[in-house]
Amino acid sequence: MMEILKAGKDLRRLNELSNILIKYGFGDLIRRMGLADSLERAGKLIRYQMSEDFLHLQPPERARRAMEEMGPTFIKLGQILATRVDLFSTDWIDEFGKLQDEVPAVPFAELQPQVERSLGHPLNNVFRHIDEKPLGTASMAQVHRATTVRGEKVVLKIRKPNIREKIEADLRLLKYAARMAENQSAELKRYSPFQIVREFERSLIRELDFSVECKNAERIAQNLKQFSFVKIPRIYWEYTCEDLNVQEFIEGIPARNIREIDAAGLDRKARLAAEDLARICHAHPTLSE
């Protein structure tokens, strides 16, 4: 049995992913990668019949829906694949481009124990109020408004519980699949799938650590401090760690919300000039990448 499946948690995750692939009509991938025997020896019953609910869907849409259901690792992977016009036809690129991070929220009561562990204190020792309805929710995290005991308005970006373990298992499985693809197809080997997965892994692991995001925000703020029209939220490092990011809350109006812009008395014709944007990108080159 392959090394990657020695851990029971990897087998459980592989079984979850296999069931989703089968549901959307991609069960043959399990056979091609040599995973069916391993699952069946582990006592997992494999049924290869696609759900009738999806028979009318074209393969690109079925693949996109499967990725959404498989979770954050595959949503992120699909977003990257949406840029690979060298690998996929237009219909596949269009479907990958529909992959979004928006997912149902986790009840705050389920997040609270993790947040308190990260803070090292009960919530009411740090925050006067936390809005349990999230401002936004994504595959990896969700964001809540809060007010500190000092009266500061902040936002909490909270990593979803147990997500690191699931993503790490997914990455191990993806590396195995990439190796299999290279060994079985000279055509696929030209595209270095294993190296692509390794780069994806490095990016995703960095994204899991919210303190990295905060350090980058401070670096950008330092580089752009000469521009009075640019505002980067303050990081509250006393509360921030790998799975919790606490930043200053800044009220804003989306540019598409014309009614609110007019109600605020703002000049709709005033906008960031191209030369100002060029100056910002010159001061912080990574923003233009």
Short mmCIF file of C-alpha atoms in Angstrom, two decimals:
data_model
loop_
_atom_site.label_atom_id
_atom_site.label_comp_id
_atom_site.label_asym_id
_atom_site.label_seq_id
_atom_site.Cartn_x
_atom_site.Cartn_y
_atom_site.Cartn_z
CA MET A 1 0.00 0.00 0.00
CA MET A 2 1.35 3.42 -0.87
CA GLU A 3 3.09 5.42 1.85
CA ILE A 4 0.55 8.21 1.71
CA LEU A 5 -2.27 5.99 2.94
CA LYS A 6 -0.57 4.67 6.06
CA ALA A 7 -2.43 7.15 8.25
CA GLY A 8 -6.05 6.31 8.98
CA LYS A 9 -7.06 9.98 8.65
CA ASP A 10 -5.74 10.01 5.08
CA LEU A 11 -7.82 6.96 4.26
CA ARG A 12 -10.91 8.59 5.74
CA ARG A 13 -10.32 11.75 3.75
CA LEU A 14 -9.64 9.74 0.59
CA ASN A 15 -12.92 7.93 1.11
CA GLU A 16 -14.78 11.26 1.44
CA LEU A 17 -13.20 12.61 -1.73
CA SER A 18 -13.82 9.35 -3.61
CA ASN A 19 -17.51 9.42 -2.74
CA ILE A 20 -17.78 12.99 -4.05
CA LEU A 21 -15.95 12.12 -7.28
CA ILE A 22 -18.24 9.12 -7.82
CA LYS A 23 -21.32 11.22 -7.07
CA TYR A 24 -20.37 13.62 -9.88
CA GLY A 25 -19.36 10.93 -12.37
CA PHE A 26 -15.58 10.88 -11.94
CA GLY A 27 -15.26 7.48 -10.25
CA ASP A 28 -13.00 6.25 -13.05
CA LEU A 29 -10.26 8.55 -11.72
CA ILE A 30 -10.11 6.39 -8.60
CA ARG A 31 -9.38 3.30 -10.68
CA ARG A 32 -6.85 5.09 -12.90
CA MET A 33 -4.84 6.26 -9.89
CA GLY A 34 -4.84 2.78 -8.38
CA LEU A 35 -6.77 3.86 -5.31
CA ALA A 36 -9.76 1.53 -5.55
CA ASP A 37 -7.92 -1.55 -4.23
CA SER A 38 -6.46 0.40 -1.32
CA LEU A 39 -9.86 1.71 -0.28
CA GLU A 40 -11.55 -1.67 -0.60
CA ARG A 41 -8.80 -3.37 1.42
CA ALA A 42 -9.42 -0.76 4.10
CA GLY A 43 -13.07 -1.82 4.22
CA LYS A 44 -14.44 1.06 2.17
CA LEU A 45 -17.17 0.01 -0.23
CA ILE A 46 -16.79 1.70 -3.61
CA ARG A 47 -19.89 2.26 -5.76
CA TYR A 48 -19.20 3.72 -9.16
CA GLN A 49 -22.67 4.91 -10.16
CA MET A 50 -23.09 8.63 -10.65
CA SER A 51 -26.00 10.34 -8.92
CA GLU A 52 -28.94 10.74 -11.32
CA ASP A 53 -29.25 14.38 -10.17
CA PHE A 54 -26.16 15.27 -12.21
CA LEU A 55 -26.62 13.21 -15.39
CA HIS A 56 -27.76 16.27 -17.35
CA LEU A 57 -24.67 18.34 -16.46
CA GLN A 58 -21.65 18.66 -18.71
CA PRO A 59 -18.28 17.43 -17.32
CA PRO A 60 -16.85 20.93 -16.63
CA GLU A 61 -19.84 21.88 -14.48
CA ARG A 62 -19.77 18.53 -12.67
CA ALA A 63 -16.06 19.04 -11.96
CA ARG A 64 -16.65 22.53 -10.59
CA ARG A 65 -19.46 21.33 -8.32
CA ALA A 66 -17.33 18.43 -7.10
CA MET A 67 -14.49 20.82 -6.23
CA GLU A 68 -16.87 23.06 -4.29
CA GLU A 69 -18.07 20.08 -2.28
CA MET A 70 -14.55 18.73 -1.68
CA GLY A 71 -13.67 21.91 0.17
CA PRO A 72 -11.07 24.68 0.44
CA THR A 73 -8.04 22.85 -0.99
CA PHE A 74 -9.88 22.03 -4.21
CA ILE A 75 -11.65 25.38 -4.43
CA LYS A 76 -8.25 27.09 -4.29
CA LEU A 77 -6.83 24.60 -6.80
CA GLY A 78 -9.72 25.24 -9.19
CA GLN A 79 -9.17 28.99 -8.96
CA ILE A 80 -5.56 28.45 -10.01
CA LEU A 81 -6.58 26.09 -12.83
CA ALA A 82 -8.90 28.83 -14.11
CA THR A 83 -5.74 30.68 -15.20
CA ARG A 84 -4.25 27.70 -17.07
CA VAL A 85 -5.52 28.32 -20.59
CA ASP A 86 -2.59 26.22 -21.78
CA LEU A 87 -4.12 23.14 -20.14
CA PHE A 88 -7.90 23.53 -20.47
CA SER A 89 -10.44 24.53 -23.09
CA THR A 90 -12.70 27.56 -22.69
CA ASP A 91 -15.65 25.64 -21.22
CA TRP A 92 -13.45 24.24 -18.44
CA ILE A 93 -11.81 27.63 -17.76
CA ASP A 94 -15.24 29.28 -17.54
CA GLU A 95 -16.43 26.75 -14.93
CA PHE A 96 -13.24 26.94 -12.86
CA GLY A 97 -13.68 30.71 -12.90
CA LYS A 98 -17.02 30.31 -11.09
CA LEU A 99 -15.39 28.74 -8.05
CA GLN A 100 -15.94 31.02 -5.11
CA ASP A 101 -14.92 30.93 -1.47
CA GLU A 102 -18.42 31.77 -0.22
CA VAL A 103 -19.74 28.90 1.90
CA PRO A 104 -22.26 28.52 4.73
CA ALA A 105 -21.13 30.10 8.00
CA VAL A 106 -19.97 28.12 11.02
CA PRO A 107 -22.06 29.06 14.11
CA PHE A 108 -20.00 31.34 16.33
CA ALA A 109 -20.54 29.02 19.29
CA GLU A 110 -18.42 26.44 17.45
CA LEU A 111 -15.64 28.98 16.88
CA GLN A 112 -15.59 30.41 20.40
CA PRO A 113 -13.49 27.68 22.11
CA GLN A 114 -10.77 27.99 19.46
CA VAL A 115 -10.78 31.81 19.67
CA GLU A 116 -10.44 31.68 23.45
CA ARG A 117 -7.53 29.23 23.17
CA SER A 118 -5.84 31.56 20.69
CA LEU A 119 -6.37 34.59 22.93
CA GLY A 120 -5.46 32.77 26.12
CA HIS A 121 -8.43 34.48 27.79
CA PRO A 122 -12.23 34.27 27.91
CA LEU A 123 -13.81 36.42 25.21
CA ASN A 124 -15.34 38.89 27.65
CA ASN A 125 -11.86 39.67 29.03
CA VAL A 126 -10.84 40.99 25.61
CA PHE A 127 -13.99 42.03 23.75
CA ARG A 128 -16.93 44.09 24.93
CA HIS A 129 -19.03 42.79 22.05
CA ILE A 130 -18.71 40.34 19.13
CA ASP A 131 -21.27 40.25 16.36
CA GLU A 132 -22.07 36.56 15.95
CA LYS A 133 -23.37 37.16 12.43
CA PRO A 134 -20.29 37.11 10.16
CA LEU A 135 -19.39 39.96 7.85
CA GLY A 136 -18.21 37.33 5.41
CA THR A 137 -17.40 33.65 5.26
CA ALA A 138 -15.02 31.74 3.03
CA SER A 139 -13.71 28.22 2.70
CA MET A 140 -10.88 28.74 5.20
CA ALA A 141 -12.15 31.42 7.54
CA GLN A 142 -14.91 33.80 8.48
CA VAL A 143 -14.88 37.41 9.66
CA HIS A 144 -16.78 38.95 12.57
CA ARG A 145 -17.04 42.54 13.78
CA ALA A 146 -16.16 43.19 17.41
CA THR A 147 -15.42 45.91 19.95
CA THR A 148 -12.54 45.54 22.37
CA VAL A 149 -12.89 46.26 26.08
CA ARG A 150 -11.02 49.52 25.31
CA GLY A 151 -13.75 50.49 22.83
CA GLU A 152 -11.73 49.86 19.64
CA LYS A 153 -13.72 48.67 16.63
CA VAL A 154 -12.04 45.63 15.10
CA VAL A 155 -12.66 42.63 12.87
CA LEU A 156 -11.76 39.05 13.74
CA LYS A 157 -10.69 36.75 10.93
CA ILE A 158 -11.06 33.27 12.43
CA ARG A 159 -9.67 30.13 10.84
CA LYS A 160 -12.26 27.37 10.74
CA PRO A 161 -11.68 24.52 13.22
CA ASN A 162 -9.69 21.46 12.09
CA ILE A 163 -9.19 22.87 8.60
CA ARG A 164 -5.39 22.60 8.67
CA GLU A 165 -5.50 18.83 9.18
CA LYS A 166 -7.92 18.38 6.29
CA ILE A 167 -5.88 20.58 3.95
CA GLU A 168 -2.63 18.80 4.84
CA ALA A 169 -4.28 15.42 4.08
CA ASP A 170 -5.57 16.81 0.77
CA LEU A 171 -2.10 18.02 -0.18
CA ARG A 172 -0.57 14.62 0.52
CA LEU A 173 -3.19 13.02 -1.72
CA LEU A 174 -2.69 15.61 -4.45
CA LYS A 175 1.08 14.99 -4.45
CA TYR A 176 0.44 11.28 -4.84
CA ALA A 177 -1.99 11.91 -7.72
CA ALA A 178 0.52 14.23 -9.40
CA ARG A 179 3.25 11.58 -9.18
CA MET A 180 0.89 9.01 -10.67
CA ALA A 181 0.01 11.40 -13.51
CA GLU A 182 3.70 11.95 -14.31
CA ASN A 183 4.43 8.22 -14.28
CA GLN A 184 1.47 7.27 -16.45
CA SER A 185 1.43 10.04 -19.05
CA ALA A 186 4.40 11.48 -20.94
CA GLU A 187 2.11 14.28 -22.14
CA LEU A 188 1.13 15.29 -18.58
CA LYS A 189 4.73 14.97 -17.40
CA ARG A 190 5.64 17.86 -19.72
CA TYR A 191 3.57 20.14 -17.48
CA SER A 192 5.36 19.05 -14.25
CA PRO A 193 2.18 18.36 -12.21
CA PHE A 194 4.14 17.37 -9.10
CA GLN A 195 6.04 20.67 -9.13
CA ILE A 196 2.76 22.55 -9.63
CA VAL A 197 1.30 20.82 -6.57
CA ARG A 198 4.46 21.61 -4.56
CA GLU A 199 4.13 25.32 -5.42
CA PHE A 200 0.42 25.17 -4.61
CA GLU A 201 1.26 23.54 -1.27
CA ARG A 202 3.71 26.29 -0.32
CA SER A 203 1.17 28.98 -1.17
CA LEU A 204 -1.70 27.28 0.67
CA ILE A 205 0.33 26.59 3.84
CA ARG A 206 1.34 30.27 3.94
CA GLU A 207 -2.30 31.26 3.55
CA LEU A 208 -3.26 29.09 6.51
CA ASP A 209 -1.00 31.14 8.78
CA PHE A 210 -2.83 34.41 9.36
CA SER A 211 0.21 36.00 11.02
CA VAL A 212 1.94 35.92 7.60
CA GLU A 213 -0.94 37.91 6.13
CA CYS A 214 -0.60 40.46 8.94
CA LYS A 215 3.16 40.85 8.45
CA ASN A 216 2.55 41.45 4.75
CA ALA A 217 -0.10 44.07 5.57
CA GLU A 218 2.34 45.95 7.82
CA ARG A 219 5.05 45.76 5.15
CA ILE A 220 2.64 47.25 2.60
CA ALA A 221 1.61 49.97 5.09
CA GLN A 222 5.26 50.89 5.68
CA ASN A 223 6.01 51.05 1.95
CA LEU A 224 2.94 53.19 1.22
CA LYS A 225 3.01 55.49 4.25
CA GLN A 226 3.82 58.50 2.04
CA PHE A 227 0.41 58.24 0.36
CA SER A 228 -2.19 59.93 2.55
CA PHE A 229 -5.06 58.52 0.47
CA VAL A 230 -4.09 54.90 1.22
CA LYS A 231 -5.27 53.37 4.50
CA ILE A 232 -4.05 49.96 5.71
CA PRO A 233 -5.84 48.62 8.84
CA ARG A 234 -3.83 48.41 12.04
CA ILE A 235 -2.93 44.90 13.23
CA TYR A 236 -3.61 44.09 16.89
CA TRP A 237 -0.65 41.79 17.51
CA GLU A 238 -1.56 41.18 21.13
CA TYR A 239 -4.54 39.16 19.87
CA THR A 240 -3.22 37.86 16.52
CA CYS A 241 -1.70 34.43 15.93
CA GLU A 242 -1.66 31.65 13.33
CA ASP A 243 -5.43 31.02 13.37
CA LEU A 244 -6.74 34.44 14.48
CA ASN A 245 -6.22 37.77 12.75
CA VAL A 246 -7.49 40.89 14.58
CA GLN A 247 -7.43 44.14 12.62
CA GLU A 248 -8.82 47.63 12.86
CA PHE A 249 -12.30 47.95 11.37
CA ILE A 250 -12.48 50.57 8.63
CA GLU A 251 -15.88 51.64 7.35
CA GLY A 252 -16.08 51.83 3.59
CA ILE A 253 -18.51 52.06 0.70
CA PRO A 254 -18.22 49.71 -2.30
CA ALA A 255 -17.58 51.70 -5.49
CA ARG A 256 -20.62 50.05 -7.12
CA ASN A 257 -22.99 51.34 -4.41
CA ILE A 258 -23.89 54.65 -6.06
CA ARG A 259 -26.76 55.41 -3.66
CA GLU A 260 -24.54 55.25 -0.57
CA ILE A 261 -21.80 57.27 -2.26
CA ASP A 262 -24.31 60.03 -3.04
CA ALA A 263 -25.82 59.87 0.47
CA ALA A 264 -22.33 60.34 1.94
CA GLY A 265 -21.85 63.46 -0.19
CA LEU A 266 -18.87 62.04 -2.05
CA ASP A 267 -17.82 63.18 -5.51
CA ARG A 268 -18.44 60.26 -7.85
CA LYS A 269 -16.03 61.71 -10.41
CA ALA A 270 -13.14 61.75 -7.94
CA ARG A 271 -11.19 58.55 -8.29
CA LEU A 272 -7.67 57.23 -7.96
CA ALA A 273 -5.81 58.61 -10.97
CA ALA A 274 -3.71 56.29 -13.10
CA GLU A 275 -0.54 58.19 -12.15
CA ASP A 276 -1.33 57.70 -8.43
CA LEU A 277 -1.81 53.98 -8.98
CA ALA A 278 1.51 53.86 -10.83
CA ARG A 279 3.22 55.62 -7.90
CA ILE A 280 1.75 53.06 -5.46
CA CYS A 281 2.91 50.13 -7.58
CA HIS A 282 6.37 51.67 -7.87
CA ALA A 283 6.58 52.01 -4.08
CA HIS A 284 5.37 48.43 -3.55
CA PRO A 285 6.08 46.39 -6.75
CA THR A 286 4.35 43.21 -5.52
CA LEU A 287 0.97 45.00 -5.71
CA SER A 288 1.23 45.07 -9.51
CA GLU A 289 1.87 41.34 -9.84
#
